[in-house]
Each structure stands twice: as structure tokens, then as C-alpha cells.
mmCIF file of C-alpha atoms in Angstrom:
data_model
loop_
_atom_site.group_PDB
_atom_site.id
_atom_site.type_symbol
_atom_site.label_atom_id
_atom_site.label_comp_id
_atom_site.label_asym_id
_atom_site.label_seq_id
_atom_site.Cartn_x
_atom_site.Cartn_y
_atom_site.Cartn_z
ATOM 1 C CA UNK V 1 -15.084 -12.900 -0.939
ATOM 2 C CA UNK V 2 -19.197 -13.591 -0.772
ATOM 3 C CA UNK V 3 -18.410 -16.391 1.927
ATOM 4 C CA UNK V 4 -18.893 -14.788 5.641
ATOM 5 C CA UNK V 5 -15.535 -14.076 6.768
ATOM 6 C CA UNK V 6 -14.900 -15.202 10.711
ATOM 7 C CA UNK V 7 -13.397 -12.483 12.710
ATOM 8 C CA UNK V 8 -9.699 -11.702 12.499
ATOM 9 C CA UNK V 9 -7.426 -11.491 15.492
ATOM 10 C CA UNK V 10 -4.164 -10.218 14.568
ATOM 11 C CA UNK V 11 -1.729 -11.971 15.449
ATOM 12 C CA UNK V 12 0.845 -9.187 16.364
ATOM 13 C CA UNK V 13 -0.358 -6.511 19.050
ATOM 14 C CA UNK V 14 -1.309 -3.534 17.243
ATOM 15 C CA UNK V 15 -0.977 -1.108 20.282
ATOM 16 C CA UNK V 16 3.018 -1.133 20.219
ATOM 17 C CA UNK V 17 2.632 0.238 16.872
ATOM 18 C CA UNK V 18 2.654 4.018 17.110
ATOM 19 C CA UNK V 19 -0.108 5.684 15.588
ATOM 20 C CA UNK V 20 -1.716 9.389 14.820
ATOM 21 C CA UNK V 21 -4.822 9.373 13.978
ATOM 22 C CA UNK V 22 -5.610 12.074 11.082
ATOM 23 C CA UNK V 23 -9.274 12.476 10.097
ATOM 24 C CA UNK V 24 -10.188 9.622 11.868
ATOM 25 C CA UNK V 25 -7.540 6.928 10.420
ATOM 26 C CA UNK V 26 -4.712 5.789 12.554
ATOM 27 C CA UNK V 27 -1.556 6.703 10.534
ATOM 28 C CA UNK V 28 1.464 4.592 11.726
ATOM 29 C CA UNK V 29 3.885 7.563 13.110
ATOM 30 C CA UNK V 30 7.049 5.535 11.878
ATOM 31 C CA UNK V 31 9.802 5.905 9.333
ATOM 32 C CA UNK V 32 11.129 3.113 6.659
ATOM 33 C CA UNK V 33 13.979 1.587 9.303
ATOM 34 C CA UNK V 34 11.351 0.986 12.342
ATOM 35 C CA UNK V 35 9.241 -0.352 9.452
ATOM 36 C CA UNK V 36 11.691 -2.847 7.658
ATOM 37 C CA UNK V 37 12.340 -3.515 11.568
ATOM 38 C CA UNK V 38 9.191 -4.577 12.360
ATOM 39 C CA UNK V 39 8.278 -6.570 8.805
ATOM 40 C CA UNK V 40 11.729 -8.538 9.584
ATOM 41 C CA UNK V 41 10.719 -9.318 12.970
ATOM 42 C CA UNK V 42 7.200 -10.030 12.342
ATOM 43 C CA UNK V 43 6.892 -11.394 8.720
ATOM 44 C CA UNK V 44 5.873 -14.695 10.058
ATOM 45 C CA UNK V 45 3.319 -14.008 12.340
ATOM 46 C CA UNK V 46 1.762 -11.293 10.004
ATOM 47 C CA UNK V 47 0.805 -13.585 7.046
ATOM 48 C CA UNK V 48 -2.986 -13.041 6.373
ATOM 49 C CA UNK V 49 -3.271 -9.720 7.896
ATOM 50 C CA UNK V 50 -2.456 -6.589 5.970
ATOM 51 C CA UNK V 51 -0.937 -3.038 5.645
ATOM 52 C CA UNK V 52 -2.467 0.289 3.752
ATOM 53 C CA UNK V 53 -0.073 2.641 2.123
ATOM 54 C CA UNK V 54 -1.978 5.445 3.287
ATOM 55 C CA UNK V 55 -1.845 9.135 1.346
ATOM 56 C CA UNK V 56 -4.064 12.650 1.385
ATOM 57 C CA UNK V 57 -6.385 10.940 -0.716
ATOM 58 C CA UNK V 58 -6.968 7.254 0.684
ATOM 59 C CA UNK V 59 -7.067 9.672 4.042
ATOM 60 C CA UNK V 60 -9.844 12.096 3.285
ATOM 61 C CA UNK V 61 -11.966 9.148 1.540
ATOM 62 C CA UNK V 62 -12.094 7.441 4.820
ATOM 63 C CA UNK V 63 -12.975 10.617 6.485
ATOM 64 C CA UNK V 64 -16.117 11.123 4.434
ATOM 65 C CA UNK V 65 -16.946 7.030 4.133
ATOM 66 C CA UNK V 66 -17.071 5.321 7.553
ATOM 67 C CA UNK V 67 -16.920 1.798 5.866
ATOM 68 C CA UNK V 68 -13.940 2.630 4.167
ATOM 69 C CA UNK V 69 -12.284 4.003 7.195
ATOM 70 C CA UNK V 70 -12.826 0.934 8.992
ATOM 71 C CA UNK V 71 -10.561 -0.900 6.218
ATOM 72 C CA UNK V 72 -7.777 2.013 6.830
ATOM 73 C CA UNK V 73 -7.770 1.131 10.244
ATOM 74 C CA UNK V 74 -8.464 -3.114 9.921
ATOM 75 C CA UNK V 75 -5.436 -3.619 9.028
ATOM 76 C CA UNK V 76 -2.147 -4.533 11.041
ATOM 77 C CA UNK V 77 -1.291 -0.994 10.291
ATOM 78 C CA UNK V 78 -1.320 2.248 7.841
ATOM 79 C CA UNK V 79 1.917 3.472 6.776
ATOM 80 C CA UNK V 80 2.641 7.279 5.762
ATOM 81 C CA UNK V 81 2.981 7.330 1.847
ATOM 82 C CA UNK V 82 1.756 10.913 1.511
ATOM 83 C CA UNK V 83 4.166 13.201 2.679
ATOM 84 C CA UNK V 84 1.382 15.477 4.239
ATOM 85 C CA UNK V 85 0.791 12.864 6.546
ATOM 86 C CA UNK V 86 4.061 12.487 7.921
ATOM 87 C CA UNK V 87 3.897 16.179 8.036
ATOM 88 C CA UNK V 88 0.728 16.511 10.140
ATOM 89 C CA UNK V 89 2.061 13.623 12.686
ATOM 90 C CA UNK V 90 5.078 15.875 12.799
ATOM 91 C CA UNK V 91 3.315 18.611 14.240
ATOM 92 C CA UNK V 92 1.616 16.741 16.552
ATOM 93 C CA UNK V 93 4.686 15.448 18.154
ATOM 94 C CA UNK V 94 5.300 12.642 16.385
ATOM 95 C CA UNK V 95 8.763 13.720 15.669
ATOM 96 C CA UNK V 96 9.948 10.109 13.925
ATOM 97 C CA UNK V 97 7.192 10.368 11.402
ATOM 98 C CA UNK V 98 8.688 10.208 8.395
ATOM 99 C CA UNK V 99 7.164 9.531 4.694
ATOM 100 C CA UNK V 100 7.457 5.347 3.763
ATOM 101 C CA UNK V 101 5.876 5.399 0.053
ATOM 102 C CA UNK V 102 4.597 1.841 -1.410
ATOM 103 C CA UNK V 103 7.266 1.771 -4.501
ATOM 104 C CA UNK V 104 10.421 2.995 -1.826
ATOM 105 C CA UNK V 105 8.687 0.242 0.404
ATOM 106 C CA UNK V 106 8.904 -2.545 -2.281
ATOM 107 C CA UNK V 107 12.524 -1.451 -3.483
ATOM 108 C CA UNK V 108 13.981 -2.029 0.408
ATOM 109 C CA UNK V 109 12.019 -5.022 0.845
ATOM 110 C CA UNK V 110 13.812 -6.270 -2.959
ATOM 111 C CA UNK V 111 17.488 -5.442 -1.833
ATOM 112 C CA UNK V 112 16.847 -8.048 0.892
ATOM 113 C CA UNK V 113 14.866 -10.872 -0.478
ATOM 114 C CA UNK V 114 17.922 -12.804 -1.530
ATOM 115 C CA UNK V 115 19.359 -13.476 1.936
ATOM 116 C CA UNK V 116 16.109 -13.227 3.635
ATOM 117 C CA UNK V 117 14.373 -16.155 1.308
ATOM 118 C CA UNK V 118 11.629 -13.969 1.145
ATOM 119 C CA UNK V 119 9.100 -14.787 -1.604
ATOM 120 C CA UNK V 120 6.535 -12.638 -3.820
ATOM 121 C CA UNK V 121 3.015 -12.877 -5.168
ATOM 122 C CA UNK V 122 1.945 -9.174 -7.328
ATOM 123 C CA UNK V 123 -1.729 -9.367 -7.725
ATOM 124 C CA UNK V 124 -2.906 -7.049 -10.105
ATOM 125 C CA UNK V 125 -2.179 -4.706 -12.807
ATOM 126 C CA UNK V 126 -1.808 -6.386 -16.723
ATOM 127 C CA UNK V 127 -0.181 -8.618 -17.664
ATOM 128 C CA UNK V 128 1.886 -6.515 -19.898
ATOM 129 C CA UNK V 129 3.024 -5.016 -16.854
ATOM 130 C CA UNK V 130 3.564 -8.078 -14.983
ATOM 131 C CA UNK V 131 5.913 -9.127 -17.749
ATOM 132 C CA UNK V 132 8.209 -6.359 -17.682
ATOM 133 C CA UNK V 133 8.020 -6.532 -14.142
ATOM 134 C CA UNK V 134 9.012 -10.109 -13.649
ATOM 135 C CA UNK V 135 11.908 -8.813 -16.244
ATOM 136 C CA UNK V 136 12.757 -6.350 -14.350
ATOM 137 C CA UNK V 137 13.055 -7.828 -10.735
ATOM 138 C CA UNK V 138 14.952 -10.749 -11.904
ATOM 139 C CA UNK V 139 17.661 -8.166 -13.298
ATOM 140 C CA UNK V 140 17.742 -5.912 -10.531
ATOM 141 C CA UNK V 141 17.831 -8.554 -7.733
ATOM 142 C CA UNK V 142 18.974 -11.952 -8.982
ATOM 143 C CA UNK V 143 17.995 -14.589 -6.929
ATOM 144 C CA UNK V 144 14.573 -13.182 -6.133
ATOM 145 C CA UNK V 145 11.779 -15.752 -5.217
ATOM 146 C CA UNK V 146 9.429 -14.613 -7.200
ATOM 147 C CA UNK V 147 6.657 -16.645 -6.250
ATOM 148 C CA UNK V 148 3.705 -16.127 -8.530
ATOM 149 C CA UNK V 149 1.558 -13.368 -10.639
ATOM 150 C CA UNK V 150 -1.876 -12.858 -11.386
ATOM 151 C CA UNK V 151 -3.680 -9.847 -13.408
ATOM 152 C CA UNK V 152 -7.044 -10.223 -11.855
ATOM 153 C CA UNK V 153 -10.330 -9.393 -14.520
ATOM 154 C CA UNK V 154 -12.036 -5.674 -14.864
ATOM 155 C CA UNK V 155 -14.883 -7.201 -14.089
ATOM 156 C CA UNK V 156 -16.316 -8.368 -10.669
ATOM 157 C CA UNK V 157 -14.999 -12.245 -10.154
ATOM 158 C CA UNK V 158 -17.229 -14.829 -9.135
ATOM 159 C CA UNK V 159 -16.901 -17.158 -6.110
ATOM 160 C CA UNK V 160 -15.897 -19.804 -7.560
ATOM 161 C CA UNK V 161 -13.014 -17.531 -9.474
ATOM 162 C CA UNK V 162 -12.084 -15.663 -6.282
ATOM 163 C CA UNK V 163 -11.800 -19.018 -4.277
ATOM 164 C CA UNK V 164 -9.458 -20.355 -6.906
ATOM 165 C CA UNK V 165 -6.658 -17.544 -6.941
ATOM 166 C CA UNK V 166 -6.730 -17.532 -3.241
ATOM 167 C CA UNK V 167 -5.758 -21.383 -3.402
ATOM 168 C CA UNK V 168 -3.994 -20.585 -6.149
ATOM 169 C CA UNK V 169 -1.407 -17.514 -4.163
ATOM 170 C CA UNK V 170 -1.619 -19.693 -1.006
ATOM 171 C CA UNK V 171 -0.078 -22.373 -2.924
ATOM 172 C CA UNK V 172 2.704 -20.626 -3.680
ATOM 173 C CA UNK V 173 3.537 -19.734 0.054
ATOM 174 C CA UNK V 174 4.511 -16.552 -0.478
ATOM 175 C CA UNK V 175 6.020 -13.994 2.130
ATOM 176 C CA UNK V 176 4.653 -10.777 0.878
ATOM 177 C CA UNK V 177 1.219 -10.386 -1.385
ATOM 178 C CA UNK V 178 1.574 -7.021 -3.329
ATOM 179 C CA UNK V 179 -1.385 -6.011 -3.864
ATOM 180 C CA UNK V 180 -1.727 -2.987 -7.291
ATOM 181 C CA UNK V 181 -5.202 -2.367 -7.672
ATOM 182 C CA UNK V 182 -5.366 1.130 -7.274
ATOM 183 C CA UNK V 183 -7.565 2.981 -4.242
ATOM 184 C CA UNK V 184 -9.778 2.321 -3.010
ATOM 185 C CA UNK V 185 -10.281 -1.198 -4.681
ATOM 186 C CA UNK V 186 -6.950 -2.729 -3.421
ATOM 187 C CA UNK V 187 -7.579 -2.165 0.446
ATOM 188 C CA UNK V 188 -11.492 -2.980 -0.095
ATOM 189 C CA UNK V 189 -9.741 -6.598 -1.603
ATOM 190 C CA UNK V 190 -7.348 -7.095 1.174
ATOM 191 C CA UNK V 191 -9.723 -6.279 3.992
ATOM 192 C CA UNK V 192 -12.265 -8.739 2.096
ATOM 193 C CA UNK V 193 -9.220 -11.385 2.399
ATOM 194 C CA UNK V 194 -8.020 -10.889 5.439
ATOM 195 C CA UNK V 195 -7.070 -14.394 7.468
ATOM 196 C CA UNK V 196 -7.789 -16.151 3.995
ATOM 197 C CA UNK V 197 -4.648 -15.115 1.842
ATOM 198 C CA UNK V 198 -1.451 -16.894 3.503
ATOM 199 C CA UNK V 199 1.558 -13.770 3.482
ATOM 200 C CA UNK V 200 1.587 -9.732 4.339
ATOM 201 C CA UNK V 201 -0.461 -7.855 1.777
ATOM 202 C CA UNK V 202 0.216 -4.985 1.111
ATOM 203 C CA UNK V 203 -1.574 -2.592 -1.334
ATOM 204 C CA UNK V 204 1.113 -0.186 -3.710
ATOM 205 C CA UNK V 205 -0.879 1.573 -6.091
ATOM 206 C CA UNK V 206 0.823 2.260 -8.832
ATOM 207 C CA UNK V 207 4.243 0.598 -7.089
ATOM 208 C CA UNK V 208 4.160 -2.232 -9.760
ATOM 209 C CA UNK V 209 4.120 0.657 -12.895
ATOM 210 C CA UNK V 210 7.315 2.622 -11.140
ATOM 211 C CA UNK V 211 9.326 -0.865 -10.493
ATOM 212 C CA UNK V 212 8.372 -2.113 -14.410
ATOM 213 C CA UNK V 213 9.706 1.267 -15.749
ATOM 214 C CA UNK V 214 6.058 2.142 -16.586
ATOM 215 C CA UNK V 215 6.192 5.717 -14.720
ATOM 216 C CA UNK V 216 9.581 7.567 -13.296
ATOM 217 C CA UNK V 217 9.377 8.515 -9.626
ATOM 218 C CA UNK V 218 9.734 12.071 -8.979
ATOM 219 C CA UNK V 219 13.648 13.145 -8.773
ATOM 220 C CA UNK V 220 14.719 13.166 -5.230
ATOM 221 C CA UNK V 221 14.601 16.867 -3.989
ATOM 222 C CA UNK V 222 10.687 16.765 -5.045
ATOM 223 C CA UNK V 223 10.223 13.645 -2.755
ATOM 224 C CA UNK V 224 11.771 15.467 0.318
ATOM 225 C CA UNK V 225 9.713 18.261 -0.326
ATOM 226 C CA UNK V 226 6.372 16.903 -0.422
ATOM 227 C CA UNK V 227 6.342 17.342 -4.094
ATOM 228 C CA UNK V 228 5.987 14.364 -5.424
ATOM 229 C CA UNK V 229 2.381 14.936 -5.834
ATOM 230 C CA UNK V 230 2.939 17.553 -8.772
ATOM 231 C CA UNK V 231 5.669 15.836 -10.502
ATOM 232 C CA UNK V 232 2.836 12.689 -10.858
ATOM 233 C CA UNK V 233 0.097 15.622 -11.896
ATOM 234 C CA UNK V 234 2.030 17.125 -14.732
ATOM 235 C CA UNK V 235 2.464 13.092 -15.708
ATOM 236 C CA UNK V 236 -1.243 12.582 -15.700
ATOM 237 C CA UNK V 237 -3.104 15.470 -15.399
ATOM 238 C CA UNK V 238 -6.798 14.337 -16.937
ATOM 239 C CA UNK V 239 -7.178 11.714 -14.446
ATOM 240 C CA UNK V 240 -5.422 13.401 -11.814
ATOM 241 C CA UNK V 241 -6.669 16.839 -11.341
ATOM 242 C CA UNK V 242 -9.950 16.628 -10.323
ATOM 243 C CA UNK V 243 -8.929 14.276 -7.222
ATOM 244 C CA UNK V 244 -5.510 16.506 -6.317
ATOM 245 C CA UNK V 245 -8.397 19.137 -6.083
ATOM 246 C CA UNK V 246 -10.688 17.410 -4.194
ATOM 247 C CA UNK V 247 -8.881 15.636 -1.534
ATOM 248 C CA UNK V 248 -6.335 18.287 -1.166
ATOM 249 C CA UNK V 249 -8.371 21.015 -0.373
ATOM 250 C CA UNK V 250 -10.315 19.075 2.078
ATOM 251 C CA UNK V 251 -7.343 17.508 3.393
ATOM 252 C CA UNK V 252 -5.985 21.001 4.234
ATOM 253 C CA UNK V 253 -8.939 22.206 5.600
ATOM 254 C CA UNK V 254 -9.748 19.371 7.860
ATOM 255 C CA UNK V 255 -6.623 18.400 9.140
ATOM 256 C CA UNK V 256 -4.402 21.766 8.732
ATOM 257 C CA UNK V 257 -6.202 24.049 9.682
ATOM 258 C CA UNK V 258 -8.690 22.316 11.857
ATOM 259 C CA UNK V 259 -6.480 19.690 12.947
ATOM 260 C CA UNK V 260 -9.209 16.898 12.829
#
């Protein structure tokens, strides 16, 4: 947002949430029950803060850009969605550090909407997407509140634009404010609308292709095994490639074998 944003106090204590830090970003050391836990408990008290779904290459970006690392770590909290992450944490003791990916995130959060009266705002992606989406989560889970969607423009939005669909999600009243804008634009957004969006965001990457049928997960055994990674390269590997590359090596490097 271009007004000047007041300072956010959180309004949950961020020290009982267990953290590693890896390359300078303090990874939440938890696994999906502590986290559906805490969201259940807190959900309430959390609107207008928000979460990162933190993986090798969100990671290593905020190792090599300080402003970007103090977005990972604004936030209420950043969860493990790279399983080298939970990996690392492992080795340093943190022996309930398990992987919590956006798009497994979004799926347990789903299953209990109903009886929870939780509602939904997605904010991004097309609207072709959003479509089949919307199709798709009525089907799956009927009785879900969703409570609005909005496919935001390529292009930067003006004030007056960006002050309207935050009126516009607010009035909607919505739990949970997924947030699919892709790294690192989607945390950049969140951080910028921090204590002005009412509900959790939460930023999924690609969460809102897997969930529309856009792009199949990785089959199961790959997940466990850190794989998951190669299964989405051999899906997209012109645009993925070059960053696997990049961030991985470093990533390896840095926190691996110099345990930074």
C-alpha cells in the first residue's frame, strides 16, 4: 500500500512458537497437527497478521536480500514447505520438524471449514483458475464459506485500486486470506498489508493451481522423500531449472555444509 503503514504488534506472542533459524530466517520447527492446533486456537486473534510458506528458494532469497528477509521473519510465523528445511531443523535438534506444504495446508484447513464456519478470500491467480477453483471447493467440501475472489492485475495497482479490494476482502469478513501470487510477490503483498487486511493470510504459491486440478502434486513416496522438487521440475522445466540450480546449490552450501 503507498499509505505509511503504523507499526504492527501481533497480537499472539511469537516466542511460544518454536523456531530454527536457517540462513537467517526463523523457520517454524513444527509439523501440520501443532499447526492446525495453533490456527484453531488462534484464528481470531491472528486476523491481519500473516504466515510464509517458506521453501529452499523463498529461504536463500532472504539470505542474499535483507529486506526480503525481514518479510520472512514479519510475519506471525514461517512454516516448513520445503522439505530441506524440515530436514536441516531436524539435524539441529528440532526433532518435531516436519514438512507443512501450502496446498497440504489448504486441503486440512478445507476438511474443517464446514463445522468450523470458517470463511475464504483467494487473492490471486486468473480468473480462469478461480473458476475451476470455486468449482472445485464447492464439490469437494460442500458447505464451504467461500467468501470472496479476486484475480488482482499484472500490472502495479494504484492507491485508489489497492484501497478498494482491501475494503472490498474486509467486507467479506473472511477467516483465512489465501494469498497465490507466487514468490516473492505474495509475501512482499502481505507484509505491505499487514494490520490492514481483516483474516490470516497466508501466501500458497501455486496452492490455488494444485486444488483447481491445474498441476498434480507429486505421488506420495516423492513427498516423503524430499522429492517433490523434481517431480514439479520435469513438469516445468524452462521456468524451473535455472532457480532449482540456483537456490539449491547455495542452499546446500550455506546451510548443509556450513550450517548457516
Amino acid at each position: 500500500m503507498t499509505a505509511v503503514k503504523q507499526e504492527f504488534i501481533h497480537k499472539v506472542d511469537k516466542a511460544k512458537i518454536p523456531t530454527c533459524n536457517i540462513l537467517g530466517v526463523d523457520i517454524a520447527a513444527v509439523d501440520m497437527v501443532w499447526l492446525l492446533d495453533y490456527l484453531n486456537d488462534n484464528i481470531h486473534a491472528l486476523s491481519g497478521d500473516y504466515i510464509c510458506v517458506s521453501n529452499v528458494h523463498t529461504t536463500v532469497t532472504a539470505y542474499e536480500d535483507v529486506e526480503y528477509r525481514k518479510v520472512q521473519n514479519g510475519g506471525i510465523m514461517a512454516i516448513p514447505d520445503g522439505g530441506p528445511l524440515s530436514s536441516v531443523g531436524q539435524k539441529r535438534g528440532f526433532k518435531n520438524m516436519k514438512r507443512t506444504t501450502g496446498p497440504s495446508l489448504m486441503g486440512e484447513i478445507f476438511k474443517i471449514s464446514v463445522s468450523k464456519g470458517y470463511r475464504h478470500f483467494f487473492y490471486g491467480s486468473t480468473d480462469e483458475t478461480l473458476e475451476k477453483l470455486y468449482s472445485v471447493l464447492e464439490k469437494t467440501y460442500p458447505g464451504i464459506q467461500i467468501a470472496g475472489m479476486y484475480s488482482p492485475p499484472f500490472r502495479p495497482m494504484t492507491a485508489e485500486e489497492d484501497e478498494a479490494i482491501v475494503e472490498r476482502i474486509n467486507e467479506t469478513k473472511p477467516d483465512f486470506v489465501w494469498v497465490g501470487l507466487g514468490a516473492p510477490k505474495q509475501e512482499k503483498w502481505m507484509a505491505a498489508h499487514q494490520g490492514c487486511v481483516d483474516g490470516l493470510m497466508i501466501g500458497v504459491g501455486a496452492g490455488f493451481d494444485y486444488h483447481a486440478g491445474n498441476i498434480e502434486r507429486a505421488p506420495e513416496w516423492m513427498q516423503k522423500s524430499n522429492l517433490e522438487w523434481v517431480y514439479r521440475l520435469l513438469q516445468d522445466p524452462k521456468r524451473l531449472f535455472g532457480r532449482y540450480w540456483h537456490t539449491n546449490t547455495k542452499f546446500i552450501w550455506n546451510a548443509m555444509i556450513r550450517g548457516k
